[in-house]
Coordinates of C-alpha atoms and ligand atoms in Angstrom, one line a residue:
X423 CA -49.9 -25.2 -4.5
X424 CA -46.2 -24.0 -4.0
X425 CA -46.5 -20.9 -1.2
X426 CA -44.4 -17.7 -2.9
X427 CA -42.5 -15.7 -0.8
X428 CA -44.1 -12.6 -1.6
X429 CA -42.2 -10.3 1.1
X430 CA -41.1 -7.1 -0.6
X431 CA -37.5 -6.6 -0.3
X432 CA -36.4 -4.1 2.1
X433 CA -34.3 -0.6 0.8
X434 CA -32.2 0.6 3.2
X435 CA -30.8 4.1 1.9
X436 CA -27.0 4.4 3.3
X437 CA -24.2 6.8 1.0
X438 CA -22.2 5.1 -1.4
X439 CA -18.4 4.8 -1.1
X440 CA -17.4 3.0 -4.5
X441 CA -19.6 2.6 -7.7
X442 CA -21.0 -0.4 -9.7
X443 CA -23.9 -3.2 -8.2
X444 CA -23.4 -6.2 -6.6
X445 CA -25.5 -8.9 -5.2
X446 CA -24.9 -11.9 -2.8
X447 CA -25.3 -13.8 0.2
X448 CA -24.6 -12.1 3.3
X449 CA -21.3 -12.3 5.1
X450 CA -22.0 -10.9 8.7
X451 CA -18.4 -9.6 10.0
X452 CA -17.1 -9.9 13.5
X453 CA -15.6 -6.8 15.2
X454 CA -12.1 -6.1 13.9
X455 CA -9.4 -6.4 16.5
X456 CA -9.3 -3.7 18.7
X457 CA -5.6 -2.8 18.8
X458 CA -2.8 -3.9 17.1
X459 CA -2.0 -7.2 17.9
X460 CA 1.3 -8.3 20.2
X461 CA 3.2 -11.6 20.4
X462 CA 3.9 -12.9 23.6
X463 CA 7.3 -14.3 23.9
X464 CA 6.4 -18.0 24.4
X465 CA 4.1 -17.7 21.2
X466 CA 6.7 -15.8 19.2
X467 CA 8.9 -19.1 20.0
X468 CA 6.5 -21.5 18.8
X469 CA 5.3 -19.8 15.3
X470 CA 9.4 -19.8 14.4
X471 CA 10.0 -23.7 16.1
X472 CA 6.4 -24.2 13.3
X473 CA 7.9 -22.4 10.4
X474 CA 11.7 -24.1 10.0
X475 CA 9.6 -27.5 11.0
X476 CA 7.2 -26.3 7.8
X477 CA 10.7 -25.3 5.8
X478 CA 12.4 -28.3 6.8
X479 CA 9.4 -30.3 5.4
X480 CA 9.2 -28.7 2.5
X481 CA 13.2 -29.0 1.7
X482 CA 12.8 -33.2 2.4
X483 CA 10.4 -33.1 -0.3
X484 CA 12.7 -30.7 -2.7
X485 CA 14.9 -33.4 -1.9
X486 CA 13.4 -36.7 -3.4
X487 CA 14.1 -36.5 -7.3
X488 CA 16.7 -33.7 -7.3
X489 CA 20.1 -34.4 -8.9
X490 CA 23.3 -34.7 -6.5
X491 CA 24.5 -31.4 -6.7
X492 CA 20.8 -30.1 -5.6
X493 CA 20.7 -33.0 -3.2
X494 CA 24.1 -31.1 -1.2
X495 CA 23.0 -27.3 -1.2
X496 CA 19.2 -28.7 0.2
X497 CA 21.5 -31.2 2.8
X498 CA 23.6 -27.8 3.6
X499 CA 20.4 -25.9 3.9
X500 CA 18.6 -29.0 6.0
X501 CA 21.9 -29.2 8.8
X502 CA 21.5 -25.4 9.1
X503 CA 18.1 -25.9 9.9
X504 CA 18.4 -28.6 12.4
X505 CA 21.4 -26.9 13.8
X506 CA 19.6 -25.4 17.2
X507 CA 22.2 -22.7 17.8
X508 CA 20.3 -20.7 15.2
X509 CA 16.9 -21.2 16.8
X510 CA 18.7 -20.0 19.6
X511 CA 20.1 -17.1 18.4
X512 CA 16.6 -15.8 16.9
X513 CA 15.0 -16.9 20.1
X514 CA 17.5 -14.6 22.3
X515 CA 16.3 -11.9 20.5
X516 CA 12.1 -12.8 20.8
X517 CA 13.0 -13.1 24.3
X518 CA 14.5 -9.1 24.2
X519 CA 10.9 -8.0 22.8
X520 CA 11.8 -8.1 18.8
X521 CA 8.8 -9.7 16.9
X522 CA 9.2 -13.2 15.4
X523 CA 9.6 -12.1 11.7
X524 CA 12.9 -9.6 12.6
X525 CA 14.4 -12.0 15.5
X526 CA 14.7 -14.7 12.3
X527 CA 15.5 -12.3 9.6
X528 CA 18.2 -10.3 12.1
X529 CA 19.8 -13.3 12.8
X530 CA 20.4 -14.8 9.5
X531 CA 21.1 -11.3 8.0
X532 CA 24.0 -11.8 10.6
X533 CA 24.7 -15.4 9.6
X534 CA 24.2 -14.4 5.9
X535 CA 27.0 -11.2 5.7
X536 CA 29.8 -13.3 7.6
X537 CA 29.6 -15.7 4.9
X538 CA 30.0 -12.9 2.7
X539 CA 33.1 -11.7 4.4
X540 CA 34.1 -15.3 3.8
X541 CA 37.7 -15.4 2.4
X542 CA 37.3 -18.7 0.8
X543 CA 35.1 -19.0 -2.2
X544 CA 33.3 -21.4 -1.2
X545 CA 31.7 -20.1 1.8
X546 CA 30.9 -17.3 0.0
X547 CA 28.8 -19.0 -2.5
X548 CA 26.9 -20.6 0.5
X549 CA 25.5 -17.1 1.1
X550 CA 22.5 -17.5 -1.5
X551 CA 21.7 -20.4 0.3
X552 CA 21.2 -18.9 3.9
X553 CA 19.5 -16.6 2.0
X554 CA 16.7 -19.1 0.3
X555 CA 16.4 -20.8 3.7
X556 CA 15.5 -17.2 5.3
X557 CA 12.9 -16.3 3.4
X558 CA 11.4 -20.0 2.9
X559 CA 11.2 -19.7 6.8
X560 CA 9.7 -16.1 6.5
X561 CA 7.2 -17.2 3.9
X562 CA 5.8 -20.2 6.6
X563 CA 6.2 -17.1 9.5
X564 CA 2.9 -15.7 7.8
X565 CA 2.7 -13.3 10.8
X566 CA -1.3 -12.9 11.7
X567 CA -3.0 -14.6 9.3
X568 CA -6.6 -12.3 8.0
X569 CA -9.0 -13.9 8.3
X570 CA -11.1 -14.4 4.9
X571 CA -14.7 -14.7 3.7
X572 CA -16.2 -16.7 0.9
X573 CA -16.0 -15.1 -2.6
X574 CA -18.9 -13.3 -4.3
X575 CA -20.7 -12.5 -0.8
X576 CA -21.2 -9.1 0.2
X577 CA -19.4 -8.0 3.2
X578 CA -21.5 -6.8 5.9
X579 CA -20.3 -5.0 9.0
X580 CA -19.3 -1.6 11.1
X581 CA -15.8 -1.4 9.5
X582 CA -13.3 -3.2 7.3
X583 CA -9.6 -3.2 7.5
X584 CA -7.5 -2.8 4.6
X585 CA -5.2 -5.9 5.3
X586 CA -8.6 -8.1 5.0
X587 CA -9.5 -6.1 1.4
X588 CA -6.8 -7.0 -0.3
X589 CA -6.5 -10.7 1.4
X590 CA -10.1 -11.2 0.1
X591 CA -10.5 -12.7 -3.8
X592 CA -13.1 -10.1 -5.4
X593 CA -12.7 -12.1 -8.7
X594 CA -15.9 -13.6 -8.3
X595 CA -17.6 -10.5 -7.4
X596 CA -19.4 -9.8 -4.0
X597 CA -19.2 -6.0 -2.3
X598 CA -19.3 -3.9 1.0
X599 CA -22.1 -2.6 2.9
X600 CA -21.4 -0.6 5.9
X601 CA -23.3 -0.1 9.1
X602 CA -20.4 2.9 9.2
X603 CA -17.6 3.2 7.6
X604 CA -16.2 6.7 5.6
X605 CA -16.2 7.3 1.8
X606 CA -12.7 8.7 2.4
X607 CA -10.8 5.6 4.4
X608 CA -8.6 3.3 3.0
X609 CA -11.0 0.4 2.0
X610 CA -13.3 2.9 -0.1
X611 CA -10.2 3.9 -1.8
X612 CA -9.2 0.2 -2.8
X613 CA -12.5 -0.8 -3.3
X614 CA -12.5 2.1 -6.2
X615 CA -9.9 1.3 -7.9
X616 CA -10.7 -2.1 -7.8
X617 CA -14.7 -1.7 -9.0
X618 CA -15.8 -3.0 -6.0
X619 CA -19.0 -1.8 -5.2
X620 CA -19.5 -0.4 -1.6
X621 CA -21.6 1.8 0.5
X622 CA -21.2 3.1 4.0
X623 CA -23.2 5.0 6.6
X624 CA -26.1 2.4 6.2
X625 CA -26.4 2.6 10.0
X626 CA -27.0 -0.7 12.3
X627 CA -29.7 -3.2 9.9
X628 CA -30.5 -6.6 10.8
X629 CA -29.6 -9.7 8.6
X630 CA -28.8 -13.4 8.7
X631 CA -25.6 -14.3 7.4
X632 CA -26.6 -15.8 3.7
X633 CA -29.5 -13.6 3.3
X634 CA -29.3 -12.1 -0.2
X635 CA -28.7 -8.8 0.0
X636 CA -27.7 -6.3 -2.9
X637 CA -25.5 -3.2 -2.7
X638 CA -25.9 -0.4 -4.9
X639 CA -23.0 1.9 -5.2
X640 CA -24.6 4.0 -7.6
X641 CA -27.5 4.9 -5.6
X642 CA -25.4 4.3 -2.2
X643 CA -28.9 1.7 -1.4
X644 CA -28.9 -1.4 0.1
X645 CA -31.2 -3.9 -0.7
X646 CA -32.2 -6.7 1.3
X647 CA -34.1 -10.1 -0.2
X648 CA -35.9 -12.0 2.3
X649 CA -35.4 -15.7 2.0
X650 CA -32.0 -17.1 1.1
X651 CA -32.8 -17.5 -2.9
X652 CA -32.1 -14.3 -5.2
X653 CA -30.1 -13.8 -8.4
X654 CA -26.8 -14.9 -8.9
X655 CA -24.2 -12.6 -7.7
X656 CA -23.5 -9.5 -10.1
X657 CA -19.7 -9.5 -10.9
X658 CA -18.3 -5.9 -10.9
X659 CA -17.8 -4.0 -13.9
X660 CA -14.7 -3.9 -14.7
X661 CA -13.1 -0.3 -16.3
X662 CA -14.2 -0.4 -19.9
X663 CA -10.9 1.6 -21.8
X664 CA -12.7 2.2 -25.4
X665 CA -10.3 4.6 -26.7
X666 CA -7.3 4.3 -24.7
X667 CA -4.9 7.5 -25.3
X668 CA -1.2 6.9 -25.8
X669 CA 0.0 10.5 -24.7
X670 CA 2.0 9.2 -22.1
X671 CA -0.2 11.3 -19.7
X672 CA 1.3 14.6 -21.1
X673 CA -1.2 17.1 -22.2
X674 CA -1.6 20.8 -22.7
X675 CA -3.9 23.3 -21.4
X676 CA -6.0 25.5 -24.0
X677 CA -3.1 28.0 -24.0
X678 CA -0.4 25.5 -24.3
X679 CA 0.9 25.1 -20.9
X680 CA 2.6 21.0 -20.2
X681 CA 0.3 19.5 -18.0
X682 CA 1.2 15.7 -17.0
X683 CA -1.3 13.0 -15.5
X684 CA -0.1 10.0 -13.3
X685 CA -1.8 7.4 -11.5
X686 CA -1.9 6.1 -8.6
X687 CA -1.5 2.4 -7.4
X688 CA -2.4 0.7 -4.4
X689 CA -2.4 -3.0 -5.4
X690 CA -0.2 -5.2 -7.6
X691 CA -2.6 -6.6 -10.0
X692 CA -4.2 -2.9 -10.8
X693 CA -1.5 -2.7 -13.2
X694 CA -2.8 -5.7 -15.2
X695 CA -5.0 -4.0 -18.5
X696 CA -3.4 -0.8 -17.8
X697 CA -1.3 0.2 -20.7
X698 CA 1.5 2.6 -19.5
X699 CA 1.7 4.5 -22.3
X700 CA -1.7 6.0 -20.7
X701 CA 0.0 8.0 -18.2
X702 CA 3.1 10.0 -17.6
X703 CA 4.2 7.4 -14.5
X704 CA 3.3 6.3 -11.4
X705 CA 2.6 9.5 -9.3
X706 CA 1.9 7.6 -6.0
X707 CA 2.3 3.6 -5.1
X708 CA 0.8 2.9 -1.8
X709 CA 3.4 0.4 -0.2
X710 CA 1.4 -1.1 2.3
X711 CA -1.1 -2.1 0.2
X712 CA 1.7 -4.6 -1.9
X713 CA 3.1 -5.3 1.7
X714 CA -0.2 -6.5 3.7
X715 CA 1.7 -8.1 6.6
X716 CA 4.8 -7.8 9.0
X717 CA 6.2 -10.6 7.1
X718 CA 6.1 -9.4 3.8
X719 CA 7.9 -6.3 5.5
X720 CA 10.7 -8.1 7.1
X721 CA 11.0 -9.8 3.0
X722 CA 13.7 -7.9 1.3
X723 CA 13.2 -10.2 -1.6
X724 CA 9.6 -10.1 -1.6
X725 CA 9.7 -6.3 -2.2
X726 CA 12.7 -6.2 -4.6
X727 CA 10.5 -8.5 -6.6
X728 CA 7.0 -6.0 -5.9
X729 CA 9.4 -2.7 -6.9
X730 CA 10.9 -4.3 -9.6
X731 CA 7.3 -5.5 -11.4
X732 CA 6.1 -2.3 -11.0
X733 CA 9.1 -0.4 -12.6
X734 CA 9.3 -2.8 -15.4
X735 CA 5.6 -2.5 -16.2
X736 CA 6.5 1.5 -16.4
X737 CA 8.9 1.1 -19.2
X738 CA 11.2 3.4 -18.2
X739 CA 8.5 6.5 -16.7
X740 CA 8.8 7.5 -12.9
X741 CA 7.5 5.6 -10.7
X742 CA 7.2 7.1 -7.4
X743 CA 7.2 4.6 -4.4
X744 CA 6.0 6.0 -1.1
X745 CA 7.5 3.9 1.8
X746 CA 5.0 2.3 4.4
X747 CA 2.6 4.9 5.5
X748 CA 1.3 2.2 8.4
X749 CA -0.1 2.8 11.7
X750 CA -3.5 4.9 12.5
X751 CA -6.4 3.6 10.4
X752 CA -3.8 1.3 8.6
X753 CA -2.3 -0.9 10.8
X754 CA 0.2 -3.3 9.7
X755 CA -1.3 -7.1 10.8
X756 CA 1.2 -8.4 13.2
X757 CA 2.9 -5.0 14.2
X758 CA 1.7 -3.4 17.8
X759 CA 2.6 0.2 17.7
X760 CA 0.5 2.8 19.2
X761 CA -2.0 4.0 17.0
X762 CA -0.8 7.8 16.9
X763 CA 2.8 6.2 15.1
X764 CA 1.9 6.9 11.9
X765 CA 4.1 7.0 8.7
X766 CA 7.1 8.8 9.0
X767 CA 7.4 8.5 12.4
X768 CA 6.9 5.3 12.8
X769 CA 9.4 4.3 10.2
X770 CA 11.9 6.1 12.2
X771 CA 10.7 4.2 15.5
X772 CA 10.8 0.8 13.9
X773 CA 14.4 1.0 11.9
X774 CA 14.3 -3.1 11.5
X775 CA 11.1 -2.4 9.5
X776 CA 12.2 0.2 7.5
X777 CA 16.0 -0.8 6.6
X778 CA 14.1 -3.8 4.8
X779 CA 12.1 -1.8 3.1
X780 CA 15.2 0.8 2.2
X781 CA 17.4 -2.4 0.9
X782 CA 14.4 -3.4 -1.8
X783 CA 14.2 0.0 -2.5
X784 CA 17.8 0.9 -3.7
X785 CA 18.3 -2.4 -5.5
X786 CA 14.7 -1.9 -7.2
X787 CA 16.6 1.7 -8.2
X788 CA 19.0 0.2 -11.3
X789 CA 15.6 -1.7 -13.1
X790 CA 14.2 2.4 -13.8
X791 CA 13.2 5.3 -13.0
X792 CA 12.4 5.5 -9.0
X793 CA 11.5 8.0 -6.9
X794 CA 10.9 7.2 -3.3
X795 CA 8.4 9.4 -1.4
X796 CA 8.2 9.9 2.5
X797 CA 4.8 9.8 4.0
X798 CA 3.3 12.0 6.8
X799 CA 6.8 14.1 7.1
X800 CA 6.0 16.8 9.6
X801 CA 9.2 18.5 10.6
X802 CA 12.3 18.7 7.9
X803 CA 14.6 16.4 10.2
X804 CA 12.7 13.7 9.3
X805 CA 13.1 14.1 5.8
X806 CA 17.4 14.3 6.6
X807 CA 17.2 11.3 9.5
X808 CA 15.7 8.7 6.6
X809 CA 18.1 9.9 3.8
X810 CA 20.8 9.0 6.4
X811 CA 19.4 5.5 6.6
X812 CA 19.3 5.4 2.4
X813 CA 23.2 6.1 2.9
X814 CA 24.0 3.9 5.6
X815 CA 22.6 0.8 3.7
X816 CA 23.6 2.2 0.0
X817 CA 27.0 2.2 2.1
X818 CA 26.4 -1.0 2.9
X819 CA 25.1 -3.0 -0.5
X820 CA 28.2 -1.2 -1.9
X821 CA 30.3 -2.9 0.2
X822 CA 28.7 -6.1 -0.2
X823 CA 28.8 -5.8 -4.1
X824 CA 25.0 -5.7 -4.3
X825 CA 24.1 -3.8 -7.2
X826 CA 21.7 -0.3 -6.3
X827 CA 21.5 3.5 -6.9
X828 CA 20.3 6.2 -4.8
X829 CA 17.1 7.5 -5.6
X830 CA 15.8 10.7 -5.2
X831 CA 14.0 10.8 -2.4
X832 CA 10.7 13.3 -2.0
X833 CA 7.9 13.6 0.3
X834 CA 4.2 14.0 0.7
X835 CA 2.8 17.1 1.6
X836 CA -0.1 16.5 4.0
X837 CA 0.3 17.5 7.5
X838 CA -0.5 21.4 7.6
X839 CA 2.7 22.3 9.7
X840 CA 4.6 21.3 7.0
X841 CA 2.6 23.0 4.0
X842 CA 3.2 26.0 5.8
X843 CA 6.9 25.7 5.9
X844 CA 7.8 23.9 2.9
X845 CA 10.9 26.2 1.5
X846 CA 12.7 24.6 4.8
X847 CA 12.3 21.5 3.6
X848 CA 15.9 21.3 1.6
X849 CA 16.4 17.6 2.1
X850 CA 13.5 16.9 0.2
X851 CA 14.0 16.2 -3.9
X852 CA 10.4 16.6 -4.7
X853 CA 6.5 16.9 -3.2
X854 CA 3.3 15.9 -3.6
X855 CA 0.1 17.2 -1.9
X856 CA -1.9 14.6 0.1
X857 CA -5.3 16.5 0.0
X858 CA -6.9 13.5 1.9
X859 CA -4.9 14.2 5.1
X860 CA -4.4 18.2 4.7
X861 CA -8.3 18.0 4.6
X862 CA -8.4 15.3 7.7
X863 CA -5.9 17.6 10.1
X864 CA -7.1 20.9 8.7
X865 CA -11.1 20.2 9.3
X866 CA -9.6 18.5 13.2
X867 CA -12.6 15.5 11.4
X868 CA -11.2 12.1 10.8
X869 CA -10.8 10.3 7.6
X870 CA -12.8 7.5 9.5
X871 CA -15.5 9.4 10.6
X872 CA -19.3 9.2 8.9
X873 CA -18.9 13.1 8.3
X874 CA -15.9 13.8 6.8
X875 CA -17.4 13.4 3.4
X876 CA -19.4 16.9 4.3
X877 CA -16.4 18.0 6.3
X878 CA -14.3 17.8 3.6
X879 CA -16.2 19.8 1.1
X880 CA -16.6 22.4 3.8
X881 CA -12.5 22.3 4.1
X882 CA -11.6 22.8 0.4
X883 CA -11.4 26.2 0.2
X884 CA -9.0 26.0 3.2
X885 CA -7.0 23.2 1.1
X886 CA -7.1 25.4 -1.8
X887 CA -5.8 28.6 -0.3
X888 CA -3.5 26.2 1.6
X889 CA -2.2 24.4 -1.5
X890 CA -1.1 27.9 -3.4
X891 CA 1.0 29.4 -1.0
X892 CA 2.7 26.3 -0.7
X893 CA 3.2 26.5 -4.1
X894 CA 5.0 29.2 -3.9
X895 CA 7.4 27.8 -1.0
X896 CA 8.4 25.0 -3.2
X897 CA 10.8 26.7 -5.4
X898 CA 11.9 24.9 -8.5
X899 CA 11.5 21.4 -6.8
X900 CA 9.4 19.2 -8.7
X901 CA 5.6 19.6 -7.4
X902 CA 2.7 16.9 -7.8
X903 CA -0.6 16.2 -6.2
X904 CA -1.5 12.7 -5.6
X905 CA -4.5 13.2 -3.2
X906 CA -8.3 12.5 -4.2
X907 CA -8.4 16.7 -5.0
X908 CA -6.4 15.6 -8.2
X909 CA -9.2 13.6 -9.4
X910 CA -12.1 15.7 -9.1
X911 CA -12.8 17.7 -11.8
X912 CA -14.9 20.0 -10.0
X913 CA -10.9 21.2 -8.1
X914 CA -9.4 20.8 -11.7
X915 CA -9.4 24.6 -12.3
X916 CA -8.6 26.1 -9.2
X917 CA -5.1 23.6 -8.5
X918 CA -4.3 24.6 -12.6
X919 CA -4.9 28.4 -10.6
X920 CA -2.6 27.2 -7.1
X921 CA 0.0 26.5 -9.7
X922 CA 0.0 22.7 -10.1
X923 CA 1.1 20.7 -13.5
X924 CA 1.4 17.5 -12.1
X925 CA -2.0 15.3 -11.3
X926 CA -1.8 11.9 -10.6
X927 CA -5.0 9.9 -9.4
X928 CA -6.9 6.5 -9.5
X929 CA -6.9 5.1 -13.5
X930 CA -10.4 5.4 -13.4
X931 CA -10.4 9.0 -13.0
X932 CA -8.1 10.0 -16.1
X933 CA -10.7 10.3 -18.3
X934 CA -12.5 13.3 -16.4
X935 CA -9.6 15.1 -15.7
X936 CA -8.0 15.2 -19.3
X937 CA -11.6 16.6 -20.6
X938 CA -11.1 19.3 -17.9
X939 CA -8.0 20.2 -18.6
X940 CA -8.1 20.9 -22.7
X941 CA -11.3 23.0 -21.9
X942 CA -9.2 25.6 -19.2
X943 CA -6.4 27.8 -19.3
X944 CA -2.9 27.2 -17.2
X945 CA -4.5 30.0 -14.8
X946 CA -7.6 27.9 -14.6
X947 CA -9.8 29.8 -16.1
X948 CA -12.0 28.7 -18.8
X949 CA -10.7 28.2 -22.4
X950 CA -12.4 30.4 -25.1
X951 CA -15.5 28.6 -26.7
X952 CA -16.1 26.4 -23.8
Ligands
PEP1187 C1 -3.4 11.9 1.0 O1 -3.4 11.9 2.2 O2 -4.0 12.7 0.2 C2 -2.7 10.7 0.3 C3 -2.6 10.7 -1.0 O3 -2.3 9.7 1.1 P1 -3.3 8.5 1.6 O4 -4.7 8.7 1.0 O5 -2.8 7.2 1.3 O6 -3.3 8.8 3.1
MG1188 MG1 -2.1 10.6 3.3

């Protein structure tokens, strides 16, 4: 007779991060990196000789079956390639300490505007394809590669990066069990808006990679088969939208005050089912989530197309962009920068990084409605030293004849120094409160840590009071909230009370928030008959 396994499965209770069940085989995680990664010189020199060998490759075979006229631009764009005084040029500046992806895109940016300049026609018109060769090169230059794990397991390890969430395929199901990890970081955001079922703070547990192991999210369990053999892996639930409301997120208090709802977007594809006509606009896009890699931020192209997607899709409502909020607990793969450079700051350090980003920003202006939203801002220079960037390269598309507009430009509200002194911030268009890092500086807890979950209940009160007065510093400017406060029903009444009109938040989280809203007053206080 057949021997059963009869070992009862073991439940490990750990705090969940993300709702929704999922089962799997195990996939045991190594450490992440440490620090940010560097590139030496001599490897910088070798990843760019690999990429135009990969682009040159890839042009040959454009090549066979294309008609004479293609056959000349790819033999144009072929000689350039070959031509070493390029590799060169790029290589001068790898050797000066610039990373791979700028050393190629600076020097063809250089190559690509004297053609411009061009007085004859014709070398004008080879501009474009400088410009297809760039970013063929740039696509191969895949900067440090995250490493993925098979689809449908369930992650298993102390932490996860972000750049490794959204490299991973979660089509097939699969989830996240933490030995640590915070309900409040980065990954536990995306894995909400994504349905991805996660729980953290399980504390160091022993299992074989493979092992069937199933992660609760509702009950924040963990529940691990023994043996290899278990069910087949649960797919998460996706959003069900039954009655999907076409307000365009603008609703009313009890006593008729406008109230409007936006959400907030961290990947791409999260705007895939969502109707817009759900919600007033996009209150917050998380850029580095839609650009995972120092390549994808040296892409001008790459973003123009991301922007552009994302405005379409919002038929003509706001759609506010925050630039790259990277460094700290989201480090951008490739890019070494010391780990107290984050958002602001760093953009200001790194111009090559952020020009790129400014470029696909004002040519993604003329396709809608874009704001563009400054993260971390602590001190109101900062807010004038990046518009000066946005007119330096407006300045410079103009004269190129590229086609842009200037948007307004706003910031996030969520260092504390700045809260306090927000009437001095006259640069600024518009704000919106980040609650998560007002909570995260204000409780001196991090955003990383097991605890901040309690910390950050203990802090909202703090938040609150801090969130009113600054209210009142902001003037007329147009005021929003994009941090997880706006989502929470249980803070719906007392930000209606700080004076806030303007919630935006994961889709998921729409539904709660309109029920609280027609049930309370614009002062917050409870409607009569609820
Ligand atoms: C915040 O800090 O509240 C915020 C919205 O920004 P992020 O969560 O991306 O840090
Ligand atoms: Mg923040």
């Amino acid at each position: 007779m057949k021997k059963r396994n009869m070992a009862a499965p073991l439940r490990l209770q750990a705090t969940s991060a993300s709702p929704g069940v999922a089962s799997g085989p195990a996939y045991i995680a190594e450490q992440p990196a440490a620090a940010a990664l560097s590139q030496s010189a001599v490897s910088g020199h070798a990843e760019l000789a690999a990429a135009i060998e990969t682009a040159t490759e890839e042009l040959q075979n454009l090549a066979t079956g294309t008609d004479a006229e293609g056959g000349d631009i790819i033999d144009f764009q072929l000689e350039v390639l070959r031509d070493p005084t390029i590799a060169e040029m790029a290589g001068v500046r790898i050797d000066a300490g610039e990373n791979v992806v700028f050393a190629w895109v600076g020097t063809l940016d250089g190559y690509i505007r004297e053609l411009e300049s061009a007085e004859e026609d014709q070398l004008r018109a080879r501009a474009v394809d400088i410009l297809d060769i760039k970013n063929r090169v740039l696509a191969a230059l895949t900067g440090t590669p995250v490493k993925d794990f098979p689809a449908g397991s369930i992650y298993v390890g102390k932490d996860m990066e972000p750049s490794r969430f959204l490299a991973h395929d979660w089509s097939a199901g699969g989830g996240i069990a933490l030995y640590a990890g915070s309900a409040a970081g980065h990954v536990a955001l995306l894995a909400r808006s994504r349905s991805v079922p996660m729980v953290i703070g399980a504390g160091r547990f022993v299992t074989a990679g493979g092992q069937h192991i199933r992660v609760d999210g509702d009950a924040g369990v963990i529940v691990l088969q023994k043996g290899k053999e278990g069910a087949a892996p649960i797919r998460p639930e996706l959003p069900v939208s039954s009655t999907v409301p076409t307000d365009n997120g603008m609703l009313q208090t009890s006593d008729g005050a406008q109230i409007l709802l936006s959400i907030n977007l961290n990947a791409l594809e999260e705007i895939d089912g969502i109707a817009p006509t759900t919600a007033a606009g996009i209150g917050l896009m998380r850029s580095e989530f839609a650009v995972a890699s120092l390549a994808d931020a040296a892409n001008e192209e790459k973003q123009l197309a991301i922007y552009r997607r994302v405005l379409d899709w919002a038929d003509g409502r706001s759609v506010t962009i925050r630039m790259l909020d990277v460094g700290g607990d989201k480090p951008l793969p490739g890019l070494a920068a010391s780990p107290a450079l984050r958002g602001i700051r760093l953009l200001l350090a790194r111009p090559e990084i952020t020009r790129v980003q400014v470029r696909a920003l004002l040519r993604a202006a003329i396709f809608g409605h874009l704001r563009v939203m400054l993260p971390m801002v602590t001190f109101p220079s900062e807010v004038d030293d990046m518009r000066q960037i946005f007119r330096e390269e407006a300045a410079e598309l103009a004269r190129r004849g590229v086609p842009h507009r200037l948007p307004s430009i706003g910031m996030m509200v969520e260092v504390p120094a700045a809260a306090f002194m927000l009437e001095q911030f006259e640069g600024a268009d518009f704000f919106s409160f980040g609650t998560n890092d007002l909570a995260q500086y204000l409780a001196a807890s991090t955003r990383e840590d097991a605890d901040f979950a309690a910390h950050r209940e203990k802090t909202a009160p703090a938040v609150l009071r801090l969130l009113a007065y600054a209210v009142k510093l902001a003037g007329s400017k147009p005021l929003s909230i994009c941090g997880d406060m706006a989502g929470d029903p249980r803070w719906t009444a007392e930000l209606l009370a700080a004076g806030i009109r303007h919630f935006s938040m994961a889709p998921a989280q729409l539904p709660a928030i309109r029920s609280a809203i027609v049930g309370l007053n614009a002062g917050g206080t409870k409607a009569a008959g609820e």
